Tab-separated table of C-alpha atoms and ligand atoms in Angstrom:
chain	number	residue	atom	x	y	z
A	1	MET	CA	-9.164	-31.397	12.563
A	2	THR	CA	-5.437	-31.431	13.129
A	3	ASP	CA	-3.652	-28.395	14.433
A	4	THR	CA	-2.175	-27.695	10.993
A	5	GLN	CA	-5.550	-27.760	9.248
A	6	SER	CA	-7.094	-25.306	11.679
A	7	ARG	CA	-4.450	-22.686	11.072
A	8	GLN	CA	-5.182	-19.944	8.536
A	9	GLN	CA	-3.026	-20.376	5.426
A	10	ILE	CA	-1.376	-17.175	4.279
A	11	THR	CA	0.195	-16.122	0.986
A	12	ILE	CA	2.511	-13.122	1.133
A	13	LEU	CA	3.016	-11.304	-2.157
A	14	GLY	CA	6.240	-9.325	-1.735
A	15	SER	CA	7.452	-11.169	1.379
A	16	THR	CA	11.019	-9.780	1.208
A	17	GLY	CA	9.893	-6.139	1.440
A	18	SER	CA	9.256	-3.994	4.466
A	19	ILE	CA	5.563	-4.978	4.797
A	20	GLY	CA	6.328	-8.613	3.937
A	21	VAL	CA	8.965	-8.897	6.670
A	22	ASN	CA	6.659	-7.259	9.225
A	23	THR	CA	3.871	-9.657	8.255
A	24	LEU	CA	6.160	-12.622	8.915
A	25	LYS	CA	7.011	-11.101	12.310
A	26	VAL	CA	3.325	-11.016	13.278
A	27	VAL	CA	2.783	-14.539	11.910
A	28	ALA	CA	5.780	-15.788	13.921
A	29	ALA	CA	4.285	-14.229	17.067
A	30	ASN	CA	1.010	-16.144	16.491
A	31	PRO	CA	2.085	-19.620	15.299
A	32	GLU	CA	-1.036	-21.343	16.590
A	33	ASP	CA	-3.306	-19.241	14.336
A	34	TYR	CA	-1.409	-18.742	11.074
A	35	GLU	CA	0.748	-20.809	8.766
A	36	VAL	CA	2.671	-19.573	5.735
A	37	PHE	CA	1.357	-21.158	2.539
A	38	ALA	CA	3.322	-19.201	-0.098
A	39	LEU	CA	5.962	-16.486	-0.280
A	40	SER	CA	7.112	-14.354	-3.197
A	41	ALA	CA	9.699	-11.802	-4.257
A	42	ARG	CA	11.045	-10.311	-7.448
A	43	SER	CA	14.696	-11.304	-7.280
A	44	GLN	CA	16.066	-11.285	-3.701
A	45	VAL	CA	17.208	-14.910	-3.504
A	46	ASP	CA	19.015	-14.801	-0.168
A	47	VAL	CA	16.183	-13.225	1.809
A	48	LEU	CA	13.541	-15.497	0.277
A	49	PHE	CA	15.762	-18.530	0.915
A	50	GLN	CA	16.050	-17.614	4.614
A	51	GLN	CA	12.295	-17.049	4.832
A	52	CYS	CA	11.599	-20.421	3.180
A	53	MET	CA	13.921	-22.189	5.613
A	54	GLU	CA	12.252	-20.547	8.596
A	55	PHE	CA	8.574	-20.660	7.578
A	56	ARG	CA	8.553	-23.757	5.310
A	57	PRO	CA	5.909	-22.568	2.806
A	58	ARG	CA	4.385	-25.048	0.348
A	59	LEU	CA	5.168	-22.681	-2.565
A	60	ALA	CA	7.630	-19.875	-3.313
A	61	VAL	CA	7.612	-17.577	-6.339
A	62	MET	CA	10.549	-15.610	-7.706
A	63	VAL	CA	9.421	-13.457	-10.608
A	64	ASP	CA	12.891	-13.537	-12.112
A	65	ALA	CA	13.565	-16.943	-13.755
A	66	ALA	CA	17.314	-17.086	-13.031
A	67	ALA	CA	16.686	-16.142	-9.395
A	68	ALA	CA	14.015	-18.860	-9.198
A	69	ARG	CA	16.511	-21.512	-10.397
A	70	GLU	CA	19.070	-20.350	-7.874
A	71	LEU	CA	16.520	-20.433	-5.043
A	72	SER	CA	15.322	-23.867	-6.067
A	73	ASN	CA	18.879	-25.256	-6.082
A	74	LYS	CA	19.653	-23.793	-2.671
A	75	LEU	CA	16.434	-25.170	-1.162
A	76	GLN	CA	16.963	-28.621	-2.675
A	77	ALA	CA	20.461	-28.750	-1.243
A	78	GLU	CA	18.902	-28.225	2.196
A	79	GLY	CA	16.259	-30.916	1.641
A	80	SER	CA	13.426	-28.362	1.662
A	81	ASN	CA	9.943	-29.367	0.444
A	82	THR	CA	9.096	-25.876	-0.821
A	83	ARG	CA	8.279	-25.912	-4.550
A	84	VAL	CA	9.673	-22.900	-6.431
A	85	MET	CA	7.838	-21.304	-9.347
A	86	SER	CA	8.735	-18.299	-11.491
A	87	GLY	CA	7.045	-15.616	-13.567
A	88	THR	CA	4.220	-13.175	-12.958
A	89	ALA	CA	1.444	-15.708	-13.668
A	90	ALA	CA	2.703	-17.709	-10.688
A	91	LEU	CA	1.968	-14.707	-8.451
A	92	GLN	CA	-1.669	-14.884	-9.492
A	93	GLU	CA	-1.642	-18.626	-8.914
A	94	ILE	CA	-0.490	-18.361	-5.284
A	95	ALA	CA	-2.896	-15.444	-4.682
A	96	ALA	CA	-5.906	-17.426	-5.897
A	97	HIS	CA	-4.856	-20.926	-4.740
A	98	GLU	CA	-7.690	-22.903	-3.150
A	99	SER	CA	-5.537	-23.861	-0.167
A	100	CYS	CA	-4.858	-20.249	0.763
A	101	ASP	CA	-7.180	-18.257	3.072
A	102	ILE	CA	-5.405	-14.933	3.488
A	103	VAL	CA	-3.407	-12.908	0.947
A	104	MET	CA	-1.095	-10.138	2.077
A	105	ALA	CA	-0.763	-7.940	-1.036
A	106	ALA	CA	2.578	-6.233	-0.394
A	107	ILE	CA	4.196	-5.896	-3.802
A	108	VAL	CA	5.187	-2.319	-4.523
A	109	GLY	CA	3.599	-0.413	-7.416
A	110	GLY	CA	1.495	-1.379	-10.406
A	111	ALA	CA	3.430	-4.675	-10.555
A	112	GLY	CA	1.083	-5.876	-7.796
A	113	LEU	CA	-2.147	-5.153	-9.652
A	114	LEU	CA	-2.928	-8.494	-11.272
A	115	SER	CA	-2.027	-10.652	-8.271
A	116	SER	CA	-4.006	-8.429	-5.863
A	117	LEU	CA	-6.936	-8.619	-8.267
A	118	ALA	CA	-6.604	-12.404	-8.518
A	119	ALA	CA	-6.976	-12.613	-4.722
A	120	ALA	CA	-10.106	-10.430	-4.919
A	121	ARG	CA	-11.677	-12.541	-7.652
A	122	ALA	CA	-10.901	-15.733	-5.727
A	123	GLY	CA	-12.744	-14.456	-2.646
A	124	LYS	CA	-9.773	-14.307	-0.261
A	125	ARG	CA	-9.300	-12.258	2.877
A	126	ILE	CA	-7.083	-9.599	1.288
A	127	LEU	CA	-4.766	-7.524	3.427
A	128	LEU	CA	-4.106	-4.679	1.032
A	129	ALA	CA	-0.832	-2.795	1.428
A	130	ASN	CA	-0.331	-2.438	-2.341
A	131	LYS	CA	-2.268	0.838	-2.598
A	132	GLU	CA	-1.198	1.379	-6.223
A	133	ALA	CA	-3.372	-1.599	-7.289
A	134	LEU	CA	-6.469	-0.002	-5.810
A	135	VAL	CA	-5.585	3.450	-7.163
A	136	MET	CA	-5.220	1.987	-10.650
A	137	ALA	CA	-8.202	-0.362	-10.770
A	138	GLY	CA	-10.548	1.744	-8.610
A	139	ASP	CA	-14.157	0.612	-8.801
A	140	LEU	CA	-13.160	-2.431	-10.890
A	141	PHE	CA	-11.190	-3.657	-7.894
A	142	MET	CA	-14.101	-3.075	-5.501
A	143	GLN	CA	-16.388	-4.862	-7.956
A	144	ALA	CA	-14.025	-7.855	-8.068
A	145	VAL	CA	-14.021	-7.933	-4.244
A	146	ALA	CA	-17.843	-7.905	-4.130
A	147	GLU	CA	-18.306	-10.451	-6.934
A	148	GLY	CA	-15.590	-12.766	-5.629
A	149	GLY	CA	-16.986	-12.593	-2.083
A	150	ALA	CA	-13.615	-11.367	-0.814
A	151	LEU	CA	-12.982	-9.470	2.405
A	152	LEU	CA	-10.846	-6.386	1.844
A	153	LEU	CA	-8.889	-5.111	4.852
A	154	PRO	CA	-6.784	-1.981	4.368
A	155	ILE	CA	-3.250	-2.212	5.736
A	156	ASP	CA	-2.120	1.318	4.887
A	157	SER	CA	-2.024	2.757	8.426
A	158	GLU	CA	-4.351	5.690	7.650
A	159	HIS	CA	-6.988	3.540	5.977
A	160	ASN	CA	-6.668	0.886	8.634
A	161	ALA	CA	-7.278	3.640	11.223
A	162	ILE	CA	-10.359	4.877	9.357
A	163	PHE	CA	-11.600	1.298	9.019
A	164	GLN	CA	-11.295	1.026	12.807
A	165	CYS	CA	-13.223	4.297	13.333
A	166	LEU	CA	-16.052	3.872	10.791
A	167	PRO	CA	-19.248	1.861	11.375
A	168	ILE	CA	-18.143	-1.211	9.393
A	169	ASP	CA	-20.568	-4.116	8.820
A	170	SER	CA	-19.820	-7.782	9.451
A	171	ARG	CA	-18.585	-8.184	5.839
A	172	GLY	CA	-16.031	-5.413	6.261
A	173	ARG	CA	-18.017	-2.820	4.319
A	174	PHE	CA	-19.025	0.768	5.046
A	175	ALA	CA	-22.411	1.989	3.834
A	176	ASP	CA	-22.659	5.756	3.957
A	177	THR	CA	-26.198	6.509	5.170
A	178	PRO	CA	-27.372	9.712	6.930
A	179	GLU	CA	-28.110	7.670	10.082
A	180	GLN	CA	-24.439	6.719	10.360
A	181	GLY	CA	-23.634	10.438	10.662
A	182	VAL	CA	-20.220	10.334	9.004
A	183	GLU	CA	-19.322	13.867	7.872
A	184	LYS	CA	-15.770	13.521	6.680
A	185	ILE	CA	-12.571	11.562	7.100
A	186	VAL	CA	-9.214	13.139	7.849
A	187	LEU	CA	-6.014	11.465	6.706
A	188	THR	CA	-2.975	12.416	8.730
A	189	ALA	CA	0.421	12.887	7.053
A	190	SER	CA	3.788	13.035	8.785
A	191	GLY	CA	5.010	15.552	6.200
A	192	GLY	CA	8.038	13.351	5.490
A	193	PRO	CA	11.714	14.240	5.925
A	194	PHE	CA	11.420	17.647	4.211
A	195	LEU	CA	8.632	19.174	6.257
A	196	GLY	CA	9.263	22.925	6.632
A	197	LYS	CA	11.839	23.106	3.799
A	198	SER	CA	11.583	25.788	1.067
A	199	PRO	CA	11.055	24.901	-2.632
A	200	ASP	CA	14.653	26.022	-3.255
A	201	GLN	CA	16.045	23.636	-0.627
A	202	LEU	CA	14.126	20.767	-2.243
A	203	LYS	CA	16.019	21.098	-5.560
A	204	GLN	CA	19.194	19.572	-4.147
A	205	VAL	CA	17.923	16.684	-2.030
A	206	THR	CA	19.410	13.232	-2.666
A	207	PRO	CA	17.714	9.799	-2.774
A	208	ALA	CA	19.393	8.902	0.546
A	209	GLN	CA	17.909	12.009	2.223
A	210	ALA	CA	14.487	11.343	0.681
A	211	CYS	CA	14.525	7.726	1.904
A	212	ALA	CA	15.396	8.668	5.506
A	213	HIS	CA	11.849	8.966	6.866
A	214	PRO	CA	11.665	10.420	10.398
A	215	ASN	CA	9.003	7.991	11.750
A	216	TRP	CA	8.622	4.935	9.493
A	217	ALA	CA	11.150	2.429	8.060
A	218	MET	CA	9.764	1.579	4.597
A	219	GLY	CA	10.730	0.513	1.078
A	220	ARG	CA	12.464	3.090	-1.131
A	221	LYS	CA	9.559	3.865	-3.444
A	222	ILE	CA	7.043	4.663	-0.692
A	223	SER	CA	9.736	6.593	1.196
A	224	VAL	CA	10.203	8.920	-1.788
A	225	ASP	CA	6.401	9.141	-2.114
A	226	SER	CA	6.214	10.219	1.525
A	227	ALA	CA	8.851	12.878	0.937
A	228	THR	CA	6.990	14.380	-2.075
A	229	LEU	CA	3.589	13.825	-0.401
A	230	MET	CA	2.624	11.796	-3.483
A	231	ASN	CA	2.019	9.014	-0.956
A	232	LYS	CA	-0.775	11.163	0.497
A	233	ALA	CA	-2.057	11.837	-3.035
A	234	LEU	CA	-2.271	8.062	-3.633
A	235	GLU	CA	-3.848	7.593	-0.191
A	236	PHE	CA	-6.417	10.294	-0.898
A	237	ILE	CA	-7.527	8.355	-3.994
A	238	GLU	CA	-7.284	5.060	-2.090
A	239	ALA	CA	-9.618	6.406	0.645
A	240	SER	CA	-12.191	7.709	-1.835
A	241	ILE	CA	-12.354	4.258	-3.502
A	242	LEU	CA	-12.246	2.115	-0.350
A	243	PHE	CA	-14.902	4.050	1.551
A	244	SER	CA	-16.777	5.320	-1.490
A	245	LEU	CA	-16.573	8.955	-0.396
A	246	PRO	CA	-16.305	12.036	-2.645
A	247	ALA	CA	-13.117	14.115	-2.558
A	248	SER	CA	-15.093	16.898	-0.834
A	249	ARG	CA	-15.431	14.697	2.289
A	250	ILE	CA	-11.751	13.779	2.604
A	251	GLU	CA	-9.143	16.058	4.158
A	252	VAL	CA	-5.429	15.837	4.858
A	253	LEU	CA	-3.750	17.196	7.968
A	254	ILE	CA	-0.032	17.309	8.711
A	255	HIS	CA	0.775	15.528	11.982
A	256	PRO	CA	4.568	15.164	12.301
A	257	GLU	CA	4.556	12.643	15.190
A	258	SER	CA	2.585	9.934	13.259
A	259	ILE	CA	0.707	8.896	16.413
A	260	VAL	CA	-2.853	9.734	15.322
A	261	HIS	CA	-3.131	7.524	12.232
A	262	SER	CA	-6.352	9.143	10.913
A	263	MET	CA	-9.803	10.264	12.061
A	264	VAL	CA	-13.514	10.225	11.292
A	265	TYR	CA	-15.669	13.292	11.986
A	266	TYR	CA	-19.308	12.618	12.928
A	267	SER	CA	-22.350	14.908	12.693
A	268	ASP	CA	-22.784	15.130	16.486
A	269	GLY	CA	-19.361	16.711	16.979
A	270	SER	CA	-17.609	13.434	17.836
A	271	VAL	CA	-14.266	12.679	16.264
A	272	LEU	CA	-13.013	9.096	16.399
A	273	ALA	CA	-9.285	8.625	15.899
A	274	GLN	CA	-7.008	5.596	16.062
A	275	LEU	CA	-3.680	6.118	17.827
A	276	GLY	CA	-0.605	3.969	18.170
A	277	ASN	CA	3.142	3.865	17.718
A	278	PRO	CA	4.198	4.176	14.068
A	279	ASP	CA	4.735	0.461	13.479
A	280	MET	CA	3.067	-1.417	10.598
A	281	CYS	CA	2.758	-4.560	12.741
A	282	THR	CA	-0.365	-3.002	14.331
A	283	PRO	CA	-2.415	-2.660	11.120
A	284	ILE	CA	-1.048	-6.019	9.892
A	285	ALA	CA	-2.174	-7.791	13.093
A	286	TYR	CA	-5.550	-6.051	12.843
A	287	GLY	CA	-5.958	-7.217	9.239
A	288	LEU	CA	-4.993	-10.783	10.112
A	289	ALA	CA	-7.375	-11.120	13.050
A	290	TRP	CA	-10.310	-8.741	12.350
A	291	PRO	CA	-12.823	-8.616	13.985
A	292	GLN	CA	-10.661	-9.997	16.792
A	293	ARG	CA	-7.321	-8.690	18.002
A	294	ILE	CA	-4.026	-10.526	18.398
A	295	ASP	CA	-0.567	-9.743	19.697
A	296	SER	CA	1.358	-7.552	17.235
A	297	GLY	CA	4.553	-7.217	19.260
A	298	VAL	CA	4.179	-3.412	19.200
A	299	ALA	CA	5.000	-1.542	22.416
A	300	ALA	CA	2.195	0.249	24.266
A	301	LEU	CA	1.782	3.914	23.414
A	302	ASP	CA	3.481	6.220	25.923
A	303	LEU	CA	1.604	9.521	25.567
A	304	GLN	CA	3.329	11.138	28.541
A	305	GLY	CA	6.695	10.370	26.963
A	306	ILE	CA	5.544	11.876	23.644
A	307	GLY	CA	4.062	14.861	25.487
A	308	ARG	CA	2.733	16.872	22.583
A	309	LEU	CA	0.901	16.142	19.348
A	310	ASN	CA	1.046	18.765	16.576
A	311	PHE	CA	-1.214	19.409	13.601
A	312	ALA	CA	-0.825	21.802	10.648
A	313	ASP	CA	-2.016	22.490	7.116
A	314	VAL	CA	-0.206	21.112	4.068
A	315	ASP	CA	2.205	23.531	2.342
A	316	LYS	CA	0.818	23.380	-1.213
A	317	THR	CA	3.670	25.376	-2.756
A	318	CYS	CA	6.354	22.984	-1.560
A	319	PHE	CA	4.288	19.850	-2.113
A	320	PRO	CA	2.061	20.339	-5.186
A	321	GLY	CA	1.583	16.591	-5.632
A	322	LEU	CA	-1.265	16.299	-3.148
A	323	GLU	CA	-3.496	18.636	-5.179
A	324	LEU	CA	-2.866	16.459	-8.246
A	325	GLY	CA	-4.121	13.490	-6.231
A	326	LYS	CA	-7.265	15.340	-5.134
A	327	GLN	CA	-8.032	16.264	-8.741
A	328	ALA	CA	-7.464	12.702	-9.933
A	329	ALA	CA	-9.763	11.421	-7.157
A	330	GLN	CA	-12.449	13.778	-8.452
A	331	ASN	CA	-11.943	13.007	-12.135
A	332	ARG	CA	-11.603	9.219	-11.697
A	333	GLY	CA	-11.528	7.104	-14.911
A	334	THR	CA	-7.931	6.883	-16.117
A	335	ALA	CA	-6.806	9.982	-14.119
A	336	PRO	CA	-5.556	7.980	-11.095
A	337	VAL	CA	-3.916	5.446	-13.458
A	338	ILE	CA	-2.004	8.226	-15.232
A	339	LEU	CA	-1.010	9.860	-11.949
A	340	ASN	CA	0.283	6.576	-10.532
A	341	ALA	CA	2.183	5.571	-13.674
A	342	ALA	CA	3.850	8.984	-14.042
A	343	ASN	CA	4.781	8.929	-10.357
A	344	GLU	CA	6.352	5.463	-10.637
A	345	ALA	CA	8.393	6.564	-13.659
A	346	ALA	CA	9.457	9.812	-11.957
A	347	VAL	CA	10.411	8.105	-8.671
A	348	ALA	CA	12.473	5.492	-10.549
A	349	ALA	CA	14.290	8.311	-12.397
A	350	PHE	CA	14.883	10.226	-9.159
A	351	LEU	CA	16.293	7.105	-7.459
A	352	ALA	CA	18.481	6.481	-10.519
A	353	GLY	CA	19.811	10.053	-10.325
A	354	THR	CA	18.313	11.247	-13.621
A	355	LEU	CA	15.571	13.514	-12.244
A	356	SER	CA	15.707	16.047	-9.451
A	357	PHE	CA	13.355	15.756	-6.494
A	358	ASN	CA	11.318	18.889	-7.222
A	359	GLU	CA	10.733	17.750	-10.816
A	360	ILE	CA	8.764	14.662	-9.712
A	361	PRO	CA	5.422	16.525	-9.392
A	362	VAL	CA	6.200	18.495	-12.565
A	363	ILE	CA	6.484	15.271	-14.577
A	364	ILE	CA	3.249	13.960	-13.052
A	365	GLY	CA	1.388	17.212	-13.770
A	366	ASP	CA	2.699	17.358	-17.374
A	367	THR	CA	1.744	13.733	-18.016
A	368	LEU	CA	-1.762	14.335	-16.658
A	369	ASN	CA	-2.130	17.484	-18.787
A	370	ARG	CA	-1.127	15.757	-22.002
A	371	LEU	CA	-3.316	12.667	-21.764
A	372	GLU	CA	-7.042	12.546	-22.138
A	373	VAL	CA	-8.898	11.083	-19.150
A	374	ARG	CA	-11.081	8.186	-20.276
A	375	SER	CA	-13.589	6.049	-18.411
A	376	VAL	CA	-12.577	2.408	-17.859
A	377	SER	CA	-14.728	-0.664	-18.106
A	378	ASP	CA	-12.141	-3.438	-17.808
A	379	ILE	CA	-8.616	-4.139	-16.587
A	380	GLU	CA	-7.165	-4.185	-20.122
A	381	GLU	CA	-8.117	-0.510	-20.447
A	382	VAL	CA	-6.408	0.197	-17.122
A	383	LEU	CA	-3.231	-1.581	-18.290
A	384	GLU	CA	-3.287	0.314	-21.605
A	385	ALA	CA	-3.631	3.683	-19.859
A	386	ASP	CA	-0.848	2.682	-17.462
A	387	SER	CA	1.544	1.747	-20.238
A	388	GLU	CA	0.745	4.873	-22.288
A	389	ALA	CA	1.312	7.155	-19.270
A	390	ARG	CA	4.588	5.430	-18.283
A	391	LYS	CA	5.941	5.858	-21.821
A	392	LEU	CA	4.974	9.528	-21.947
A	393	ALA	CA	6.401	10.234	-18.486
A	394	GLU	CA	9.690	8.525	-19.454
A	395	LYS	CA	9.819	10.599	-22.647
A	396	LEU	CA	9.249	13.805	-20.651
A	397	ILE	CA	11.997	12.799	-18.201
A	398	ASN	CA	14.431	12.063	-21.047
A	399	SER	CA	13.650	15.332	-22.815
A	400	ARG	CA	14.470	17.272	-19.620
A	401	ASN	CA	17.870	15.600	-19.586
A	402	SER	CA	18.789	16.227	-23.216
B	1	NAD	P1	9.475	-2.861	-0.542
B	1	NAD	O1	10.152	-2.209	-1.681
B	1	NAD	O2	10.153	-2.921	0.775
B	1	NAD	O3	9.083	-4.371	-0.952
B	1	NAD	C1	8.458	-4.663	-2.157
B	1	NAD	C2	8.244	-6.153	-2.320
B	1	NAD	O4	7.653	-6.354	-3.613
B	1	NAD	C3	9.533	-6.992	-2.309
B	1	NAD	O5	9.256	-8.250	-1.738
B	1	NAD	C4	9.871	-7.168	-3.785
B	1	NAD	O6	10.588	-8.345	-4.084
B	1	NAD	C5	8.491	-7.229	-4.408
B	1	NAD	N1	8.493	-6.695	-5.784
B	1	NAD	C6	9.038	-5.536	-6.212
B	1	NAD	N2	8.847	-5.400	-7.548
B	1	NAD	C7	8.181	-6.500	-7.955
B	1	NAD	C8	7.709	-6.935	-9.208
B	1	NAD	N3	7.915	-6.216	-10.335
B	1	NAD	N4	7.040	-8.119	-9.264
B	1	NAD	C9	6.841	-8.856	-8.155
B	1	NAD	N5	7.290	-8.503	-6.930
B	1	NAD	C10	7.946	-7.324	-6.823
B	1	NAD	O7	8.037	-2.146	-0.397
B	1	NAD	P2	7.180	-1.900	0.927
B	1	NAD	O8	7.641	-0.672	1.602
B	1	NAD	O9	7.068	-3.166	1.699
B	1	NAD	O10	5.756	-1.542	0.278
B	1	NAD	C11	4.936	-2.515	-0.296
B	1	NAD	C12	3.567	-1.910	-0.554
B	1	NAD	O11	2.974	-1.556	0.693
B	1	NAD	C13	3.612	-0.617	-1.377
B	1	NAD	O12	2.502	-0.560	-2.208
B	1	NAD	C14	3.537	0.469	-0.329
B	1	NAD	O13	2.945	1.661	-0.803
B	1	NAD	C15	2.630	-0.190	0.724
B	1	NAD	N6	2.810	0.333	2.085
B	1	NAD	C16	3.998	0.183	2.697
B	1	NAD	C17	4.180	0.674	3.993
B	1	NAD	C18	5.488	0.466	4.725
B	1	NAD	O14	5.563	0.783	5.907
B	1	NAD	N7	6.520	-0.057	4.101
B	1	NAD	C19	3.125	1.338	4.633
B	1	NAD	C20	1.919	1.465	3.952
B	1	NAD	C21	1.762	0.960	2.687
B	2	MG	MG1	0.026	5.246	4.724
């Protein structure tokens, strides 16, 4: 085998985003093990062009057709061999392509559902950052992973930490038996930029303040989710699906330093936690190499320098979104789909300046109250519930403004 053939071929869905860029950093640090097969973005031509020049993928997808033409012209002018495709179906094509081994699912929001699912059905090693896909599809996603023979590795730092602390089998799965002694899992939450603020202070916050996370540099949508704690609501649902645990065995603890990424409590009094600097390159490297470990480029943890780690309960009055997530995790069916869709609509409105910060959970709660929770048996039903909830949430947002 030549050197090229022995390298793992990776597709990055959402390569121009925060997770996508970090994934390319880890790939660049391990050139003998990984090679970029395909890259994708919605419409950021310049960043994708630079990435194509540096990593020379076989394929590149720009969802936007005009952006795809522009990228193609620029690459041709440079003599590049990268073939450019456009449209959402092309995302599924690069996710399921027979020449690809690993798929980093790093598109933000429900827009990543079908391509993440395509990777599951095609039996890939899936590095799942796109938590919204799992929240929406729930057990259908896990079923697709099992039927497709895929390996699902959580990239969300909390779930990656729990994956590292649970007794996971050689196929990446956790079977909850009494002998394993797992009592509960605890997701840590930084509390975001507004930790300790009063509900009144939250009325006036701006998108720029909400996006200035104290510990993590992330995309705008997840930054707002972290500020409302809706990110933890989504992660609560994500954990219950990934590890097949009931809501009663999942807890959330505020930990402002973001050093302990999450923990597993065992029946003998042991608590296993995973610690590290808040840098997504660690979970990305873990997902790429599991069950081995590779260089992530992340600095060693300096606990003496940090000195003190703090933990506290969640303030439910200021951050009502988390309770909505817990309820949706319990109710399942279309409840998580509705919660996610309403949140996406509300965050978009907040970022566009047409909804105030403290109204985000109100819109989500109202949308959940007005729609009946149904069970789902296929992805079409998930997509229908998603579209219905988005429309209702947008209507509720507009009626608040008129
Ligand atoms: P981002 O906004 O920085 O990047 C999003 C990427 O998705 C971009 O490449 C963009 O071009 C692409 N994209 C956006 N809309 C699209 C669409 N409609 N169709 C196709 N592609 C589209 O987001 P991010 O912060 O990198 O987050 C990506 C995912 O990872 C999210 O689900 C987020 O919750 C999750 N995540 C992120 C972090 C983090 O540190 N950033 C941590 C944990 C989990
Ligand atoms: Mg997280």
